[in-house]
């Protein structure tokens, strides 16, 4: 006799009758044609007892309903379309999407965001790796590691729903994979969480440099911990999650439900997502608070000792760069933390689903915007100085192309030197280096 189970969650609200009442139809044959015959028998059974609602609550065999869910979409009959099992024609709602156009929008929103992150992270890697001096500093080494794992995250999210099992009964739009491809995507999405732990290391770096006054040679002594701990935790969690990766509508990762019985199982979400993310958010926020306190304290001291004003100004520049990296982190991960913590139902608001699909892969692009911020500021200052110099020369009646007087040369020189100093202040790495040598 087949094991009897409650199919309310297993069949997503549909009910199968007891196989004993199916006139000898025996479940167990994996052939699709046999499954379709059984589905037709179920349809006839339901029609024969239209007024007996209790009959719909009869338990069903695990073999029959699981196979119906897995292969029912291949059946071209009215019973499939009536919603007993999910089919390609059935309007299966998830994430608030009620049609294929909305589901496609979710997929391509995620892919567009992933492409932005892939571009941004690749730009960071190219810019740093081509500079031998930058490759040797702790700050840029941390950025390299973050960018590498952001690339992994972007590639995994770009696949979107492709790796999900194509025979999944929930009919996820764009799914063409199998259980192996789904597990692989889940592994790489989880591996991308290593970027979060490198954000913690970066926040610690800023705390040590600004609040404690550490220099590069001191930072090199803890290099093993700044890299080793994020790698150990990130890779360990990715490997540990292999048994529990499954589809989560957006892609494959940690599912808050047991796919075997439809019951809630929150421990994987807590262990692999909520706890690591929560601790990281608290660590980064605490580090940011310490950095702010350090800058504030030194700014107060600078008011008394004018000699320290330049150092205080430099620290403020470093503080703002640190703040922007933290905000880039906050764009993505606290939102994802809330989504996983709440384990939002698959019928949740569509607008929220689109937002989550966009921010999930966005970390790499957010870091890119922060990375190029000093370059943009440098460009703006250079343009302003050129305009001011040109205006001054025009007022003096001097050609900007061929300065002929000592007055023009004097103004040109005075316009140049402050700009050189200004441009050096804007680079995060030079900022820290200049400040540490000044102290």
JSON list of N, CA and C in Angstrom, two decimals, residues 226-273:
[
{"chain": "A", "resi": 226, "resn": "UNK", "atom": "N", "xyz": [42.49, 39.47, 7.47]},
{"chain": "A", "resi": 226, "resn": "UNK", "atom": "CA", "xyz": [41.60, 40.30, 6.65]},
{"chain": "A", "resi": 226, "resn": "UNK", "atom": "C", "xyz": [41.10, 39.54, 5.42]},
{"chain": "A", "resi": 227, "resn": "UNK", "atom": "N", "xyz": [41.90, 38.61, 4.93]},
{"chain": "A", "resi": 227, "resn": "UNK", "atom": "CA", "xyz": [41.50, 37.80, 3.78]},
{"chain": "A", "resi": 227, "resn": "UNK", "atom": "C", "xyz": [41.03, 36.40, 4.19]},
{"chain": "A", "resi": 228, "resn": "UNK", "atom": "N", "xyz": [41.71, 35.83, 5.17]},
{"chain": "A", "resi": 228, "resn": "UNK", "atom": "CA", "xyz": [41.42, 34.44, 5.54]},
{"chain": "A", "resi": 228, "resn": "UNK", "atom": "C", "xyz": [40.04, 34.23, 6.10]},
{"chain": "A", "resi": 229, "resn": "UNK", "atom": "N", "xyz": [39.60, 35.10, 7.00]},
{"chain": "A", "resi": 229, "resn": "UNK", "atom": "CA", "xyz": [38.29, 34.92, 7.63]},
{"chain": "A", "resi": 229, "resn": "UNK", "atom": "C", "xyz": [37.14, 35.05, 6.62]},
{"chain": "A", "resi": 230, "resn": "UNK", "atom": "N", "xyz": [37.12, 36.08, 5.76]},
{"chain": "A", "resi": 230, "resn": "UNK", "atom": "CA", "xyz": [36.05, 36.13, 4.75]},
{"chain": "A", "resi": 230, "resn": "UNK", "atom": "C", "xyz": [36.03, 34.91, 3.84]},
{"chain": "A", "resi": 231, "resn": "UNK", "atom": "N", "xyz": [37.21, 34.44, 3.43]},
{"chain": "A", "resi": 231, "resn": "UNK", "atom": "CA", "xyz": [37.26, 33.27, 2.55]},
{"chain": "A", "resi": 231, "resn": "UNK", "atom": "C", "xyz": [36.79, 32.01, 3.27]},
{"chain": "A", "resi": 232, "resn": "UNK", "atom": "N", "xyz": [37.22, 31.85, 4.51]},
{"chain": "A", "resi": 232, "resn": "UNK", "atom": "CA", "xyz": [36.84, 30.66, 5.27]},
{"chain": "A", "resi": 232, "resn": "UNK", "atom": "C", "xyz": [35.33, 30.60, 5.48]},
{"chain": "A", "resi": 233, "resn": "UNK", "atom": "N", "xyz": [34.75, 31.70, 5.91]},
{"chain": "A", "resi": 233, "resn": "UNK", "atom": "CA", "xyz": [33.31, 31.73, 6.17]},
{"chain": "A", "resi": 233, "resn": "UNK", "atom": "C", "xyz": [32.52, 31.63, 4.87]},
{"chain": "A", "resi": 234, "resn": "UNK", "atom": "N", "xyz": [32.92, 32.39, 3.86]},
{"chain": "A", "resi": 234, "resn": "UNK", "atom": "CA", "xyz": [32.18, 32.41, 2.60]},
{"chain": "A", "resi": 234, "resn": "UNK", "atom": "C", "xyz": [32.19, 31.07, 1.88]},
{"chain": "A", "resi": 235, "resn": "UNK", "atom": "N", "xyz": [33.37, 30.48, 1.72]},
{"chain": "A", "resi": 235, "resn": "UNK", "atom": "CA", "xyz": [33.47, 29.19, 1.03]},
{"chain": "A", "resi": 235, "resn": "UNK", "atom": "C", "xyz": [32.83, 28.09, 1.86]},
{"chain": "A", "resi": 236, "resn": "UNK", "atom": "N", "xyz": [33.00, 28.16, 3.18]},
{"chain": "A", "resi": 236, "resn": "UNK", "atom": "CA", "xyz": [32.41, 27.15, 4.06]},
{"chain": "A", "resi": 236, "resn": "UNK", "atom": "C", "xyz": [30.90, 27.12, 3.98]},
{"chain": "A", "resi": 237, "resn": "UNK", "atom": "N", "xyz": [30.28, 28.30, 3.99]},
{"chain": "A", "resi": 237, "resn": "UNK", "atom": "CA", "xyz": [28.82, 28.36, 3.89]},
{"chain": "A", "resi": 237, "resn": "UNK", "atom": "C", "xyz": [28.33, 27.90, 2.52]},
{"chain": "A", "resi": 238, "resn": "UNK", "atom": "N", "xyz": [29.08, 28.24, 1.47]},
{"chain": "A", "resi": 238, "resn": "UNK", "atom": "CA", "xyz": [28.68, 27.81, 0.12]},
{"chain": "A", "resi": 238, "resn": "UNK", "atom": "C", "xyz": [28.69, 26.29, 0.00]},
{"chain": "A", "resi": 239, "resn": "UNK", "atom": "N", "xyz": [29.71, 25.66, 0.56]},
{"chain": "A", "resi": 239, "resn": "UNK", "atom": "CA", "xyz": [29.79, 24.19, 0.52]},
{"chain": "A", "resi": 239, "resn": "UNK", "atom": "C", "xyz": [28.75, 23.56, 1.44]},
{"chain": "A", "resi": 240, "resn": "UNK", "atom": "N", "xyz": [28.54, 24.17, 2.60]},
{"chain": "A", "resi": 240, "resn": "UNK", "atom": "CA", "xyz": [27.57, 23.62, 3.55]},
{"chain": "A", "resi": 240, "resn": "UNK", "atom": "C", "xyz": [26.14, 23.67, 3.05]},
{"chain": "A", "resi": 241, "resn": "UNK", "atom": "N", "xyz": [25.84, 24.59, 2.14]},
{"chain": "A", "resi": 241, "resn": "UNK", "atom": "CA", "xyz": [24.48, 24.71, 1.64]},
{"chain": "A", "resi": 241, "resn": "UNK", "atom": "C", "xyz": [24.13, 23.78, 0.50]},
{"chain": "A", "resi": 242, "resn": "UNK", "atom": "N", "xyz": [25.08, 22.98, 0.03]},
{"chain": "A", "resi": 242, "resn": "UNK", "atom": "CA", "xyz": [24.83, 22.10, -1.12]},
{"chain": "A", "resi": 242, "resn": "UNK", "atom": "C", "xyz": [23.58, 21.23, -0.96]},
{"chain": "A", "resi": 243, "resn": "UNK", "atom": "N", "xyz": [23.30, 20.67, 0.23]},
{"chain": "A", "resi": 243, "resn": "UNK", "atom": "CA", "xyz": [22.12, 19.79, 0.33]},
{"chain": "A", "resi": 243, "resn": "UNK", "atom": "C", "xyz": [20.78, 20.54, 0.30]},
{"chain": "A", "resi": 244, "resn": "UNK", "atom": "N", "xyz": [20.78, 21.85, 0.48]},
{"chain": "A", "resi": 244, "resn": "UNK", "atom": "CA", "xyz": [19.51, 22.56, 0.64]},
{"chain": "A", "resi": 244, "resn": "UNK", "atom": "C", "xyz": [19.23, 23.58, -0.46]},
{"chain": "A", "resi": 245, "resn": "UNK", "atom": "N", "xyz": [20.06, 23.66, -1.48]},
{"chain": "A", "resi": 245, "resn": "UNK", "atom": "CA", "xyz": [19.79, 24.61, -2.56]},
{"chain": "A", "resi": 245, "resn": "UNK", "atom": "C", "xyz": [18.58, 24.16, -3.37]},
{"chain": "A", "resi": 246, "resn": "UNK", "atom": "N", "xyz": [17.68, 25.09, -3.65]},
{"chain": "A", "resi": 246, "resn": "UNK", "atom": "CA", "xyz": [16.49, 24.82, -4.45]},
{"chain": "A", "resi": 246, "resn": "UNK", "atom": "C", "xyz": [16.03, 26.14, -5.05]},
{"chain": "A", "resi": 247, "resn": "UNK", "atom": "N", "xyz": [15.01, 26.07, -5.90]},
{"chain": "A", "resi": 247, "resn": "UNK", "atom": "CA", "xyz": [14.55, 27.30, -6.54]},
{"chain": "A", "resi": 247, "resn": "UNK", "atom": "C", "xyz": [13.77, 28.18, -5.58]},
{"chain": "A", "resi": 248, "resn": "UNK", "atom": "N", "xyz": [13.95, 29.51, -5.74]},
{"chain": "A", "resi": 248, "resn": "UNK", "atom": "CA", "xyz": [13.24, 30.49, -4.91]},
{"chain": "A", "resi": 248, "resn": "UNK", "atom": "C", "xyz": [12.55, 31.53, -5.80]},
{"chain": "A", "resi": 249, "resn": "UNK", "atom": "N", "xyz": [12.04, 31.09, -6.94]},
{"chain": "A", "resi": 249, "resn": "UNK", "atom": "CA", "xyz": [11.31, 31.94, -7.88]},
{"chain": "A", "resi": 249, "resn": "UNK", "atom": "C", "xyz": [12.23, 32.86, -8.69]},
{"chain": "A", "resi": 250, "resn": "UNK", "atom": "N", "xyz": [13.11, 33.62, -8.01]},
{"chain": "A", "resi": 250, "resn": "UNK", "atom": "CA", "xyz": [14.05, 34.47, -8.73]},
{"chain": "A", "resi": 250, "resn": "UNK", "atom": "C", "xyz": [15.16, 33.64, -9.39]},
{"chain": "A", "resi": 251, "resn": "UNK", "atom": "N", "xyz": [15.61, 32.64, -8.68]},
{"chain": "A", "resi": 251, "resn": "UNK", "atom": "CA", "xyz": [16.75, 31.83, -9.10]},
{"chain": "A", "resi": 251, "resn": "UNK", "atom": "C", "xyz": [16.81, 30.63, -8.16]},
{"chain": "A", "resi": 252, "resn": "UNK", "atom": "N", "xyz": [17.97, 30.02, -8.05]},
{"chain": "A", "resi": 252, "resn": "UNK", "atom": "CA", "xyz": [18.16, 28.91, -7.11]},
{"chain": "A", "resi": 252, "resn": "UNK", "atom": "C", "xyz": [19.05, 29.36, -5.96]},
{"chain": "A", "resi": 253, "resn": "UNK", "atom": "N", "xyz": [18.55, 29.18, -4.75]},
{"chain": "A", "resi": 253, "resn": "UNK", "atom": "CA", "xyz": [19.35, 29.50, -3.57]},
{"chain": "A", "resi": 253, "resn": "UNK", "atom": "C", "xyz": [18.77, 28.73, -2.39]},
{"chain": "A", "resi": 254, "resn": "UNK", "atom": "N", "xyz": [18.64, 29.38, -1.25]},
{"chain": "A", "resi": 254, "resn": "UNK", "atom": "CA", "xyz": [18.11, 28.73, -0.05]},
{"chain": "A", "resi": 254, "resn": "UNK", "atom": "C", "xyz": [16.61, 28.92, 0.00]},
{"chain": "A", "resi": 255, "resn": "UNK", "atom": "N", "xyz": [15.88, 27.82, -0.01]},
{"chain": "A", "resi": 255, "resn": "UNK", "atom": "CA", "xyz": [14.42, 27.89, 0.01]},
{"chain": "A", "resi": 255, "resn": "UNK", "atom": "C", "xyz": [13.90, 27.74, 1.44]},
{"chain": "A", "resi": 256, "resn": "UNK", "atom": "N", "xyz": [12.95, 28.59, 1.85]},
{"chain": "A", "resi": 256, "resn": "UNK", "atom": "CA", "xyz": [12.41, 28.50, 3.21]},
{"chain": "A", "resi": 256, "resn": "UNK", "atom": "C", "xyz": [11.37, 27.41, 3.40]},
{"chain": "A", "resi": 257, "resn": "UNK", "atom": "N", "xyz": [11.18, 26.56, 2.38]},
{"chain": "A", "resi": 257, "resn": "UNK", "atom": "CA", "xyz": [10.21, 25.48, 2.48]},
{"chain": "A", "resi": 257, "resn": "UNK", "atom": "C", "xyz": [10.88, 24.17, 2.08]},
{"chain": "A", "resi": 258, "resn": "UNK", "atom": "N", "xyz": [10.47, 23.11, 2.72]},
{"chain": "A", "resi": 258, "resn": "UNK", "atom": "CA", "xyz": [10.95, 21.78, 2.36]},
{"chain": "A", "resi": 258, "resn": "UNK", "atom": "C", "xyz": [10.24, 21.33, 1.10]},
{"chain": "A", "resi": 259, "resn": "UNK", "atom": "N", "xyz": [10.96, 21.14, -0.01]},
{"chain": "A", "resi": 259, "resn": "UNK", "atom": "CA", "xyz": [10.31, 20.77, -1.26]},
{"chain": "A", "resi": 259, "resn": "UNK", "atom": "C", "xyz": [9.65, 19.40, -1.22]},
{"chain": "A", "resi": 260, "resn": "UNK", "atom": "N", "xyz": [9.99, 18.58, -0.24]},
{"chain": "A", "resi": 260, "resn": "UNK", "atom": "CA", "xyz": [9.43, 17.24, -0.15]},
{"chain": "A", "resi": 260, "resn": "UNK", "atom": "C", "xyz": [8.04, 17.21, 0.47]},
{"chain": "A", "resi": 261, "resn": "UNK", "atom": "N", "xyz": [7.75, 18.17, 1.35]},
{"chain": "A", "resi": 261, "resn": "UNK", "atom": "CA", "xyz": [6.44, 18.15, 1.98]},
{"chain": "A", "resi": 261, "resn": "UNK", "atom": "C", "xyz": [5.78, 19.53, 2.06]},
{"chain": "A", "resi": 262, "resn": "UNK", "atom": "N", "xyz": [6.44, 20.55, 1.51]},
{"chain": "A", "resi": 262, "resn": "UNK", "atom": "CA", "xyz": [5.84, 21.88, 1.48]},
{"chain": "A", "resi": 262, "resn": "UNK", "atom": "C", "xyz": [5.82, 22.59, 2.81]},
{"chain": "A", "resi": 263, "resn": "UNK", "atom": "N", "xyz": [6.39, 22.00, 3.85]},
{"chain": "A", "resi": 263, "resn": "UNK", "atom": "CA", "xyz": [6.38, 22.60, 5.17]},
{"chain": "A", "resi": 263, "resn": "UNK", "atom": "C", "xyz": [7.52, 23.60, 5.32]},
{"chain": "A", "resi": 264, "resn": "UNK", "atom": "N", "xyz": [7.29, 24.58, 6.18]},
{"chain": "A", "resi": 264, "resn": "UNK", "atom": "CA", "xyz": [8.31, 25.60, 6.41]},
{"chain": "A", "resi": 264, "resn": "UNK", "atom": "C", "xyz": [9.52, 25.00, 7.12]},
{"chain": "A", "resi": 265, "resn": "UNK", "atom": "N", "xyz": [10.71, 25.31, 6.62]},
{"chain": "A", "resi": 265, "resn": "UNK", "atom": "CA", "xyz": [11.95, 24.95, 7.31]},
{"chain": "A", "resi": 265, "resn": "UNK", "atom": "C", "xyz": [12.87, 26.17, 7.26]},
{"chain": "A", "resi": 266, "resn": "UNK", "atom": "N", "xyz": [12.92, 26.88, 8.36]},
{"chain": "A", "resi": 266, "resn": "UNK", "atom": "CA", "xyz": [13.64, 28.14, 8.39]},
{"chain": "A", "resi": 266, "resn": "UNK", "atom": "C", "xyz": [15.11, 28.00, 8.74]},
{"chain": "A", "resi": 267, "resn": "UNK", "atom": "N", "xyz": [15.52, 26.85, 9.27]},
{"chain": "A", "resi": 267, "resn": "UNK", "atom": "CA", "xyz": [16.90, 26.76, 9.72]},
{"chain": "A", "resi": 267, "resn": "UNK", "atom": "C", "xyz": [17.92, 26.99, 8.61]},
{"chain": "A", "resi": 268, "resn": "UNK", "atom": "N", "xyz": [17.71, 26.51, 7.36]},
{"chain": "A", "resi": 268, "resn": "UNK", "atom": "CA", "xyz": [18.71, 26.82, 6.33]},
{"chain": "A", "resi": 268, "resn": "UNK", "atom": "C", "xyz": [18.81, 28.32, 6.05]},
{"chain": "A", "resi": 269, "resn": "UNK", "atom": "N", "xyz": [17.65, 29.00, 6.03]},
{"chain": "A", "resi": 269, "resn": "UNK", "atom": "CA", "xyz": [17.65, 30.43, 5.78]},
{"chain": "A", "resi": 269, "resn": "UNK", "atom": "C", "xyz": [18.38, 31.17, 6.90]},
{"chain": "A", "resi": 270, "resn": "UNK", "atom": "N", "xyz": [18.15, 30.73, 8.13]},
{"chain": "A", "resi": 270, "resn": "UNK", "atom": "CA", "xyz": [18.81, 31.37, 9.27]},
{"chain": "A", "resi": 270, "resn": "UNK", "atom": "C", "xyz": [20.32, 31.14, 9.24]},
{"chain": "A", "resi": 271, "resn": "UNK", "atom": "N", "xyz": [20.72, 29.90, 9.00]},
{"chain": "A", "resi": 271, "resn": "UNK", "atom": "CA", "xyz": [22.14, 29.54, 9.07]},
{"chain": "A", "resi": 271, "resn": "UNK", "atom": "C", "xyz": [22.94, 30.14, 7.92]},
{"chain": "A", "resi": 272, "resn": "UNK", "atom": "N", "xyz": [22.40, 30.08, 6.71]},
{"chain": "A", "resi": 272, "resn": "UNK", "atom": "CA", "xyz": [23.18, 30.46, 5.54]},
{"chain": "A", "resi": 272, "resn": "UNK", "atom": "C", "xyz": [22.96, 31.90, 5.08]},
{"chain": "A", "resi": 273, "resn": "UNK", "atom": "N", "xyz": [21.87, 32.54, 5.53]},
{"chain": "A", "resi": 273, "resn": "UNK", "atom": "CA", "xyz": [21.58, 33.89, 5.05]},
{"chain": "A", "resi": 273, "resn": "UNK", "atom": "C", "xyz": [21.39, 34.88, 6.20]}
]
